[in-house]
Amino acid sequence: MKVSAQSLIQALVNASEKGAKIARVIRAESALLELLVQEKCGDQKNRRFLQDFKTLADVLVQEIVRHDLSGQFPGIGGSIYGEESNRFTNVLGESISVQLCEDQDATARLLCRCPEMCSVLDDNMAAATMLARVAHEQVVMDAGSKLQEVNAELDLDDLGVWIDPIDSTAQYISGLCGVPDGSGLVSCGLQCVVVLLGVFSKSSGLPLVGVCNRPFAQTTGDKWKGDLMWGIAVENSRVFSLPSEKTNNNKQKLVILMSQSEKQEVKKKFQASGTVQHASGAGYKLLCVNQGIADAYILSKNSTYMWDCCAPHAILLAQNGGVVSYKSLCDFKGDLSSCSELSLKHQITYHQGNQDGPSSQKWCNQDGIVAYCSLEALKSIIQAINND
Ligand code: 2IP
Ligand code: CA
């Protein structure tokens, strides 16, 4: 069955905004925030609760997306994937599947039966009610005027969706407000938190549509305002919501983002030809490449997952950039002029897990990643690797 890409983007935008609202509500409501921060300074048991509540919040967002998209695109629910399973076992040994029920009260009652909610003894119903209220709200978000330019149709049976409900969880829990530098880059803080919804083709594995929603993009006093971007890259339709002009076209040196934990030797390799900067969150670093704040994001290790990359990758493809594996660039022996071929052939794909290694690594980007804003940036990165 064919579906309109325009209505899919609008549905993803709405669903991402619900996820962003959940993220903001948890930080704004004391009953919920208590659940989130309890373990931060607590003992082993408390630490487990933090992990569990985080998981519950993640799963809830995942289930909201599944519920809302399924309402509009029948059958898509079975092709929505995320990091967590929605099954929990409560203190009575009952197995609970977190999902949206027929109405807000029923969802609140279900959430209340999860052990994570019981950790705030008196307030658990209040906390569950607040989450259920947002989950059942009707959210319609303005996707911007560029949406009118999208005229593609997509094959519903071929669509898969990767969700990262809250990327940069460490920043989310610490709750600090980051300070942007002159270029707009925020190296840590709530601004690095992103809700990521990426649609890929099950047959080719390539990303098709991406929505990245930052729940904490700007602050005015104690209130946070979000922002979002989307993009679509299918054969005859490459559209993205951001302004086409990138902010840093005239820079002399490439701006390259890396993880704080990147190997020293890799940082050194790129310091000669580029300015290497750090920022938290895989999703946030990718999104900075989308925004033109950076030219590339390089990660030599296998510490990102398909749910981190699929959404911003779709937007990068719409912008004539891309994401390839770090290894593919190190192995590249061709002429720099054949760089566009490499870019065409070696984009990271999202439909097949890694067969070898532990199951926790099944959906990781095994050979590292390099996200780039243009072919020129890709060439400079290959040159830097070759000059080393
Ligand atoms: C993590 C998180 C980390 C990031 C890692 C992601 O996702 O975004 O911050 O590490 O790659 O997978 P780094 O910040 O060093 O790049 P999550 O927060 O969802 O676990
Ligand atoms: Ca993540």
Short mmCIF file of C-alpha atoms and ligand atoms in Angstrom, two decimals:
data_model
loop_
_atom_site.label_atom_id
_atom_site.label_comp_id
_atom_site.label_asym_id
_atom_site.label_seq_id
_atom_site.Cartn_x
_atom_site.Cartn_y
_atom_site.Cartn_z
CA MET A 1 0.00 0.00 0.00
CA LYS A 2 1.28 3.46 -0.91
CA VAL A 3 1.18 6.25 1.66
CA SER A 4 1.77 9.95 1.28
CA ALA A 5 5.23 10.96 2.53
CA GLN A 6 3.79 14.31 3.51
CA SER A 7 1.32 12.78 5.93
CA LEU A 8 3.98 10.41 7.29
CA ILE A 9 6.30 13.34 8.04
CA GLN A 10 3.46 15.24 9.72
CA ALA A 11 2.60 12.18 11.85
CA LEU A 12 6.26 11.73 12.86
CA VAL A 13 6.57 15.42 13.70
CA ASN A 14 3.48 15.19 15.93
CA ALA A 15 4.71 12.00 17.60
CA SER A 16 8.18 13.47 18.20
CA GLU A 17 6.56 16.47 19.86
CA LYS A 18 4.69 14.17 22.25
CA GLY A 19 8.03 12.55 23.10
CA ALA A 20 9.54 16.00 23.66
CA LYS A 21 6.60 16.93 25.91
CA ILE A 22 7.08 13.78 27.99
CA ALA A 23 10.77 14.69 28.35
CA ARG A 24 9.88 18.24 29.45
CA VAL A 25 7.06 17.15 31.78
CA ILE A 26 9.34 14.69 33.59
CA ARG A 27 11.84 17.46 34.26
CA ALA A 28 9.22 20.04 35.19
CA GLU A 29 6.95 18.07 37.55
CA SER A 30 8.43 17.35 40.93
CA ALA A 31 6.70 13.97 41.36
CA LEU A 32 8.32 12.77 38.16
CA LEU A 33 11.66 14.49 38.57
CA GLU A 34 11.99 12.79 41.93
CA LEU A 35 11.85 9.45 40.15
CA LEU A 36 14.50 10.55 37.74
CA VAL A 37 17.02 11.99 40.15
CA GLN A 38 16.44 9.68 43.11
CA GLU A 39 19.18 7.35 42.16
CA LYS A 40 21.69 9.93 41.12
CA CYS A 41 23.16 10.22 44.55
CA GLY A 42 21.61 7.12 46.06
CA ASP A 43 22.70 3.59 46.89
CA GLN A 44 22.79 0.58 44.60
CA LYS A 45 19.05 -0.05 44.87
CA ASN A 46 18.26 3.54 44.06
CA ARG A 47 20.62 3.46 41.16
CA ARG A 48 18.63 0.58 39.75
CA PHE A 49 15.42 2.60 40.04
CA LEU A 50 16.90 5.44 38.03
CA GLN A 51 17.85 3.04 35.30
CA ASP A 52 14.38 1.51 35.42
CA PHE A 53 12.49 4.77 35.37
CA LYS A 54 14.58 6.01 32.49
CA THR A 55 13.72 2.78 30.71
CA LEU A 56 10.04 3.24 31.51
CA ALA A 57 10.06 6.81 30.13
CA ASP A 58 11.86 5.59 27.00
CA VAL A 59 9.43 2.72 26.50
CA LEU A 60 6.44 4.99 27.04
CA VAL A 61 7.62 7.35 24.28
CA GLN A 62 8.30 4.37 22.02
CA GLU A 63 4.76 3.05 22.64
CA ILE A 64 3.20 6.48 22.05
CA VAL A 65 4.91 6.63 18.67
CA ARG A 66 3.77 3.09 17.89
CA HIS A 67 0.19 3.84 18.94
CA ASP A 68 -0.12 7.15 17.13
CA LEU A 69 1.53 6.01 13.89
CA SER A 70 -0.45 2.76 13.83
CA GLY A 71 -3.70 4.74 14.06
CA GLN A 72 -2.85 6.46 10.81
CA PHE A 73 -0.74 3.84 9.03
CA PRO A 74 -2.25 0.43 9.77
CA GLY A 75 0.33 -2.32 10.23
CA ILE A 76 3.34 -0.06 10.75
CA GLY A 77 3.37 -0.86 14.50
CA GLY A 78 5.14 -4.17 13.90
CA SER A 79 7.98 -2.41 12.08
CA ILE A 80 8.80 0.12 14.81
CA TYR A 81 12.02 -0.68 16.63
CA GLY A 82 13.79 0.83 19.60
CA GLU A 83 16.33 0.03 22.22
CA GLU A 84 13.97 -1.32 24.87
CA SER A 85 11.41 -4.08 25.17
CA ASN A 86 8.03 -2.90 26.49
CA ARG A 87 7.72 -5.85 28.92
CA PHE A 88 8.27 -5.23 32.61
CA THR A 89 7.86 -7.56 35.56
CA ASN A 90 6.42 -5.94 38.67
CA VAL A 91 7.01 -6.77 42.35
CA LEU A 92 4.18 -9.29 42.32
CA GLY A 93 5.86 -11.13 39.49
CA GLU A 94 3.19 -9.97 37.02
CA SER A 95 4.41 -9.33 33.52
CA ILE A 96 3.24 -5.96 32.21
CA SER A 97 3.43 -4.74 28.66
CA VAL A 98 3.60 -0.97 28.66
CA GLN A 99 1.31 0.35 25.98
CA LEU A 100 -1.29 3.02 25.44
CA CYS A 101 -4.69 1.83 26.63
CA GLU A 102 -8.16 2.90 25.50
CA ASP A 103 -8.09 6.10 27.56
CA GLN A 104 -5.93 8.20 29.84
CA ASP A 105 -7.19 6.63 33.09
CA ALA A 106 -6.55 3.10 31.90
CA THR A 107 -3.01 4.05 30.80
CA ALA A 108 -2.37 5.72 34.17
CA ARG A 109 -3.57 2.58 35.99
CA LEU A 110 -1.30 0.40 33.85
CA LEU A 111 1.73 2.64 34.46
CA CYS A 112 0.98 2.57 38.16
CA ARG A 113 1.36 -1.20 38.22
CA CYS A 114 4.96 -0.88 37.00
CA PRO A 115 7.47 -1.22 39.84
CA GLU A 116 9.31 1.92 38.74
CA MET A 117 6.31 4.04 39.72
CA CYS A 118 6.06 2.49 43.17
CA SER A 119 9.35 4.02 44.18
CA VAL A 120 7.59 7.29 45.00
CA LEU A 121 5.16 5.86 47.45
CA ASP A 122 2.55 8.57 47.79
CA ASP A 123 2.82 10.21 44.45
CA ASN A 124 2.88 7.30 42.07
CA MET A 125 -0.70 7.78 40.83
CA ALA A 126 -0.10 11.51 40.36
CA ALA A 127 3.05 10.76 38.39
CA ALA A 128 1.35 8.12 36.25
CA THR A 129 -1.60 10.46 35.58
CA MET A 130 0.69 13.22 34.34
CA LEU A 131 2.46 10.90 31.92
CA ALA A 132 -0.82 9.39 30.71
CA ARG A 133 -2.28 12.87 30.13
CA VAL A 134 0.48 13.78 27.67
CA ALA A 135 0.36 10.32 26.11
CA HIS A 136 -3.33 10.76 25.22
CA GLU A 137 -3.19 14.43 24.27
CA GLN A 138 -3.78 15.37 20.67
CA VAL A 139 -0.65 17.14 19.51
CA VAL A 140 -0.49 18.84 16.13
CA MET A 141 2.80 20.54 15.44
CA ASP A 142 3.52 22.94 12.60
CA ALA A 143 6.04 21.18 10.34
CA GLY A 144 6.77 24.37 8.39
CA SER A 145 6.14 25.49 4.83
CA LYS A 146 8.67 23.11 3.21
CA LEU A 147 6.28 20.23 3.88
CA GLN A 148 4.20 21.41 0.92
CA GLU A 149 7.18 20.59 -1.35
CA VAL A 150 7.04 16.90 -0.42
CA ASN A 151 5.08 14.98 -3.02
CA ALA A 152 6.54 11.46 -2.81
CA GLU A 153 4.62 8.32 -2.02
CA LEU A 154 6.12 5.51 0.01
CA ASP A 155 5.46 1.79 0.11
CA LEU A 156 4.08 1.18 3.62
CA ASP A 157 5.17 -2.49 3.69
CA ASP A 158 8.78 -1.47 3.04
CA LEU A 159 9.01 1.00 5.93
CA GLY A 160 10.82 0.38 9.21
CA VAL A 161 11.20 2.94 12.01
CA TRP A 162 14.06 3.35 14.50
CA ILE A 163 13.27 5.34 17.63
CA ASP A 164 15.62 6.82 20.18
CA PRO A 165 13.13 8.31 22.65
CA ILE A 166 15.77 10.26 24.62
CA ASP A 167 19.28 10.45 23.25
CA SER A 168 21.91 11.91 25.62
CA THR A 169 20.27 10.42 28.69
CA ALA A 170 23.23 11.35 30.89
CA GLN A 171 22.71 15.03 30.02
CA TYR A 172 18.98 14.62 30.50
CA ILE A 173 19.38 13.29 34.01
CA SER A 174 22.04 15.76 35.08
CA GLY A 175 19.68 18.53 33.91
CA LEU A 176 22.28 21.25 33.48
CA CYS A 177 21.81 24.13 31.08
CA GLY A 178 24.63 24.21 28.54
CA VAL A 179 26.20 27.40 27.22
CA PRO A 180 26.39 27.83 23.43
CA ASP A 181 29.72 28.97 21.97
CA GLY A 182 30.00 31.56 19.18
CA SER A 183 28.95 29.05 16.53
CA GLY A 184 25.91 27.84 18.47
CA LEU A 185 27.55 24.58 19.60
CA VAL A 186 26.65 23.41 23.10
CA SER A 187 29.18 20.87 24.36
CA CYS A 188 26.97 19.46 27.12
CA GLY A 189 23.69 20.08 28.92
CA LEU A 190 19.99 19.63 28.24
CA GLN A 191 20.35 21.22 24.81
CA CYS A 192 22.08 18.00 23.67
CA VAL A 193 18.97 15.87 24.36
CA VAL A 194 17.20 14.74 21.17
CA VAL A 195 14.13 12.65 20.32
CA LEU A 196 15.02 10.77 17.14
CA LEU A 197 12.53 9.13 14.75
CA GLY A 198 14.09 7.64 11.63
CA VAL A 199 12.30 5.78 8.84
CA PHE A 200 14.30 3.40 6.63
CA SER A 201 13.61 1.12 3.69
CA LYS A 202 13.47 -2.52 4.76
CA SER A 203 14.64 -3.64 1.33
CA SER A 204 17.60 -1.30 0.75
CA GLY A 205 18.30 -0.43 4.40
CA LEU A 206 18.74 3.24 3.45
CA PRO A 207 17.24 6.01 5.57
CA LEU A 208 14.26 7.73 3.97
CA VAL A 209 12.73 10.15 6.46
CA GLY A 210 14.05 11.64 9.67
CA VAL A 211 12.65 13.83 12.43
CA CYS A 212 14.94 15.19 15.17
CA ASN A 213 13.23 17.04 18.00
CA ARG A 214 15.22 18.86 20.71
CA PRO A 215 12.92 19.27 23.73
CA PHE A 216 15.31 21.71 25.43
CA ALA A 217 16.57 23.87 22.59
CA GLN A 218 16.12 27.25 24.23
CA THR A 219 15.32 28.48 27.67
CA THR A 220 13.49 31.53 28.91
CA GLY A 221 13.96 31.57 32.65
CA ASP A 222 12.67 28.26 33.96
CA LYS A 223 10.72 27.25 30.83
CA TRP A 224 12.18 25.32 27.93
CA LYS A 225 11.20 25.59 24.30
CA GLY A 226 11.95 22.90 21.76
CA ASP A 227 12.89 22.91 18.11
CA LEU A 228 12.72 20.30 15.42
CA MET A 229 13.97 19.47 11.96
CA TRP A 230 12.93 16.90 9.41
CA GLY A 231 14.10 15.68 6.04
CA ILE A 232 13.16 13.20 3.34
CA ALA A 233 15.52 11.52 0.87
CA VAL A 234 13.70 9.35 -1.62
CA GLU A 235 14.57 9.15 -5.29
CA ASN A 236 12.74 12.15 -6.64
CA SER A 237 12.10 14.00 -3.42
CA ARG A 238 14.89 15.47 -1.32
CA VAL A 239 13.47 18.07 0.98
CA PHE A 240 14.49 19.26 4.43
CA SER A 241 13.00 21.74 6.84
CA LEU A 242 16.16 23.73 7.55
CA PRO A 243 17.25 26.79 5.57
CA SER A 244 19.36 25.67 2.58
CA GLU A 245 22.17 28.09 3.35
CA LYS A 246 24.55 26.53 5.81
CA THR A 247 26.06 28.84 8.36
CA ASN A 248 29.73 28.04 7.92
CA ASN A 249 30.43 27.77 4.20
CA ASN A 250 33.43 30.09 4.25
CA LYS A 251 35.48 28.43 6.92
CA GLN A 252 39.12 27.67 6.19
CA LYS A 253 39.26 24.52 8.27
CA LEU A 254 36.77 21.73 8.71
CA VAL A 255 34.93 21.70 12.02
CA ILE A 256 34.86 18.09 13.19
CA LEU A 257 32.89 16.85 16.17
CA MET A 258 34.04 13.91 18.23
CA SER A 259 33.08 12.14 21.41
CA GLN A 260 34.98 13.10 24.51
CA SER A 261 35.87 9.41 24.71
CA GLU A 262 37.36 9.20 21.20
CA LYS A 263 40.86 7.71 21.00
CA GLN A 264 43.67 10.28 21.25
CA GLU A 265 45.32 9.00 18.08
CA VAL A 266 42.11 9.59 16.10
CA LYS A 267 41.72 13.10 17.50
CA LYS A 268 45.34 13.85 16.54
CA LYS A 269 44.88 12.53 13.04
CA PHE A 270 42.29 15.19 12.26
CA GLN A 271 43.70 18.09 14.22
CA ALA A 272 46.13 19.05 11.45
CA SER A 273 43.40 19.66 8.87
CA GLY A 274 40.43 20.46 11.05
CA THR A 275 39.23 21.94 14.28
CA VAL A 276 38.22 19.09 16.55
CA GLN A 277 35.49 19.87 19.07
CA HIS A 278 33.59 17.80 21.60
CA ALA A 279 29.88 17.60 22.27
CA SER A 280 27.64 15.12 24.10
CA GLY A 281 25.19 12.82 22.41
CA ALA A 282 25.52 11.00 19.13
CA GLY A 283 22.19 12.44 17.91
CA TYR A 284 23.21 15.98 18.86
CA LYS A 285 26.56 15.73 17.06
CA LEU A 286 24.84 14.49 13.92
CA LEU A 287 22.27 17.25 14.16
CA CYS A 288 25.05 19.84 14.36
CA VAL A 289 26.25 18.57 10.98
CA ASN A 290 22.68 18.95 9.66
CA GLN A 291 22.61 22.50 10.98
CA GLY A 292 25.97 23.48 9.50
CA ILE A 293 27.46 24.08 12.96
CA ALA A 294 29.98 21.36 12.11
CA ASP A 295 31.15 19.84 8.81
CA ALA A 296 31.56 16.33 10.13
CA TYR A 297 31.16 13.96 13.07
CA ILE A 298 33.77 11.23 13.26
CA LEU A 299 33.60 8.22 15.56
CA SER A 300 36.11 5.41 15.17
CA LYS A 301 34.40 3.05 17.67
CA ASN A 302 31.22 1.00 17.70
CA SER A 303 29.44 3.06 20.36
CA THR A 304 26.51 4.34 18.30
CA TYR A 305 23.41 2.40 17.37
CA MET A 306 20.99 2.43 14.49
CA TRP A 307 18.43 4.35 16.53
CA ASP A 308 21.00 7.13 17.14
CA CYS A 309 21.79 7.72 13.48
CA CYS A 310 18.86 6.86 11.20
CA ALA A 311 16.89 10.12 11.57
CA PRO A 312 19.71 12.69 11.14
CA HIS A 313 21.17 10.48 8.39
CA ALA A 314 17.97 10.80 6.33
CA ILE A 315 18.18 14.59 6.67
CA LEU A 316 21.88 14.57 5.69
CA LEU A 317 21.06 12.59 2.53
CA ALA A 318 18.46 15.21 1.66
CA GLN A 319 21.19 17.83 2.10
CA ASN A 320 23.68 15.97 -0.15
CA GLY A 321 25.72 14.80 2.79
CA GLY A 322 25.73 11.32 4.28
CA VAL A 323 26.97 8.85 6.87
CA VAL A 324 29.49 6.11 6.00
CA SER A 325 31.50 3.81 8.23
CA TYR A 326 34.84 5.03 9.55
CA LYS A 327 36.39 1.77 8.38
CA SER A 328 35.20 2.29 4.78
CA LEU A 329 37.17 5.54 4.66
CA CYS A 330 40.29 4.00 6.18
CA ASP A 331 40.07 1.17 3.61
CA PHE A 332 39.42 3.52 0.67
CA LYS A 333 42.26 3.24 -1.80
CA GLY A 334 40.66 4.95 -4.80
CA ASP A 335 41.20 8.32 -6.33
CA LEU A 336 39.61 11.27 -4.55
CA SER A 337 37.55 11.92 -7.67
CA SER A 338 35.79 8.59 -7.10
CA CYS A 339 34.66 9.83 -3.72
CA SER A 340 31.09 10.27 -4.91
CA GLU A 341 30.98 6.56 -5.77
CA LEU A 342 32.11 5.70 -2.27
CA SER A 343 29.43 7.98 -0.93
CA LEU A 344 26.82 6.28 -3.11
CA LYS A 345 27.87 2.73 -2.30
CA HIS A 346 28.82 2.86 1.34
CA GLN A 347 26.06 4.66 3.19
CA ILE A 348 25.32 3.07 6.57
CA THR A 349 22.21 0.87 6.36
CA TYR A 350 19.59 0.15 9.00
CA HIS A 351 17.94 -3.16 8.14
CA GLN A 352 20.46 -5.81 9.19
CA GLY A 353 21.95 -6.45 12.59
CA ASN A 354 25.50 -7.66 13.23
CA GLN A 355 25.64 -11.42 13.29
CA ASP A 356 28.83 -11.78 15.32
CA GLY A 357 29.46 -10.52 18.83
CA PRO A 358 27.16 -10.13 21.84
CA SER A 359 23.45 -9.50 21.30
CA SER A 360 23.74 -6.06 22.96
CA GLN A 361 25.89 -5.06 19.99
CA LYS A 362 23.53 -6.46 17.38
CA TRP A 363 22.30 -3.04 16.25
CA CYS A 364 25.47 -1.01 16.73
CA ASN A 365 27.34 0.68 13.92
CA GLN A 366 30.14 -1.82 14.16
CA ASP A 367 32.77 -0.04 12.07
CA GLY A 368 32.37 3.47 13.46
CA ILE A 369 30.73 6.34 11.61
CA VAL A 370 31.63 9.44 9.66
CA ALA A 371 28.82 11.94 9.08
CA TYR A 372 29.62 14.65 6.54
CA CYS A 373 27.76 17.67 5.24
CA SER A 374 29.03 17.54 1.62
CA LEU A 375 31.27 15.61 -0.76
CA GLU A 376 33.96 18.28 -0.27
CA ALA A 377 33.97 17.59 3.45
CA LEU A 378 34.16 13.85 2.76
CA LYS A 379 37.17 14.39 0.48
CA SER A 380 38.97 16.44 3.13
CA ILE A 381 38.38 13.70 5.68
CA ILE A 382 39.81 11.04 3.36
CA GLN A 383 42.79 13.29 2.69
CA ALA A 384 43.37 13.67 6.42
CA ILE A 385 43.32 9.90 6.82
CA ASN A 386 45.70 9.41 3.88
CA ASN A 387 48.13 12.11 5.04
CA ASP A 388 48.47 10.54 8.41
C1 2IP B 1 24.31 7.65 23.80
C2 2IP B 1 24.56 9.06 24.21
C3 2IP B 1 26.03 9.27 24.48
C4 2IP B 1 26.87 9.02 23.26
C5 2IP B 1 26.52 7.67 22.68
C6 2IP B 1 25.02 7.48 22.47
O1 2IP B 1 22.91 7.42 23.69
O2 2IP B 1 24.10 9.91 23.24
O3 2IP B 1 26.17 10.59 24.90
O4 2IP B 1 28.22 9.12 23.62
O5 2IP B 1 27.15 7.55 21.46
O6 2IP B 1 24.77 6.25 21.95
P1 2IP B 1 29.04 10.47 23.39
O7 2IP B 1 28.27 11.57 24.08
O8 2IP B 1 30.38 10.21 23.99
O9 2IP B 1 29.08 10.63 21.92
P2 2IP B 1 21.90 7.28 24.99
O10 2IP B 1 22.01 8.51 25.78
O11 2IP B 1 20.56 7.11 24.34
O12 2IP B 1 22.36 6.04 25.71
CA CA B 2 21.01 7.02 22.04
#
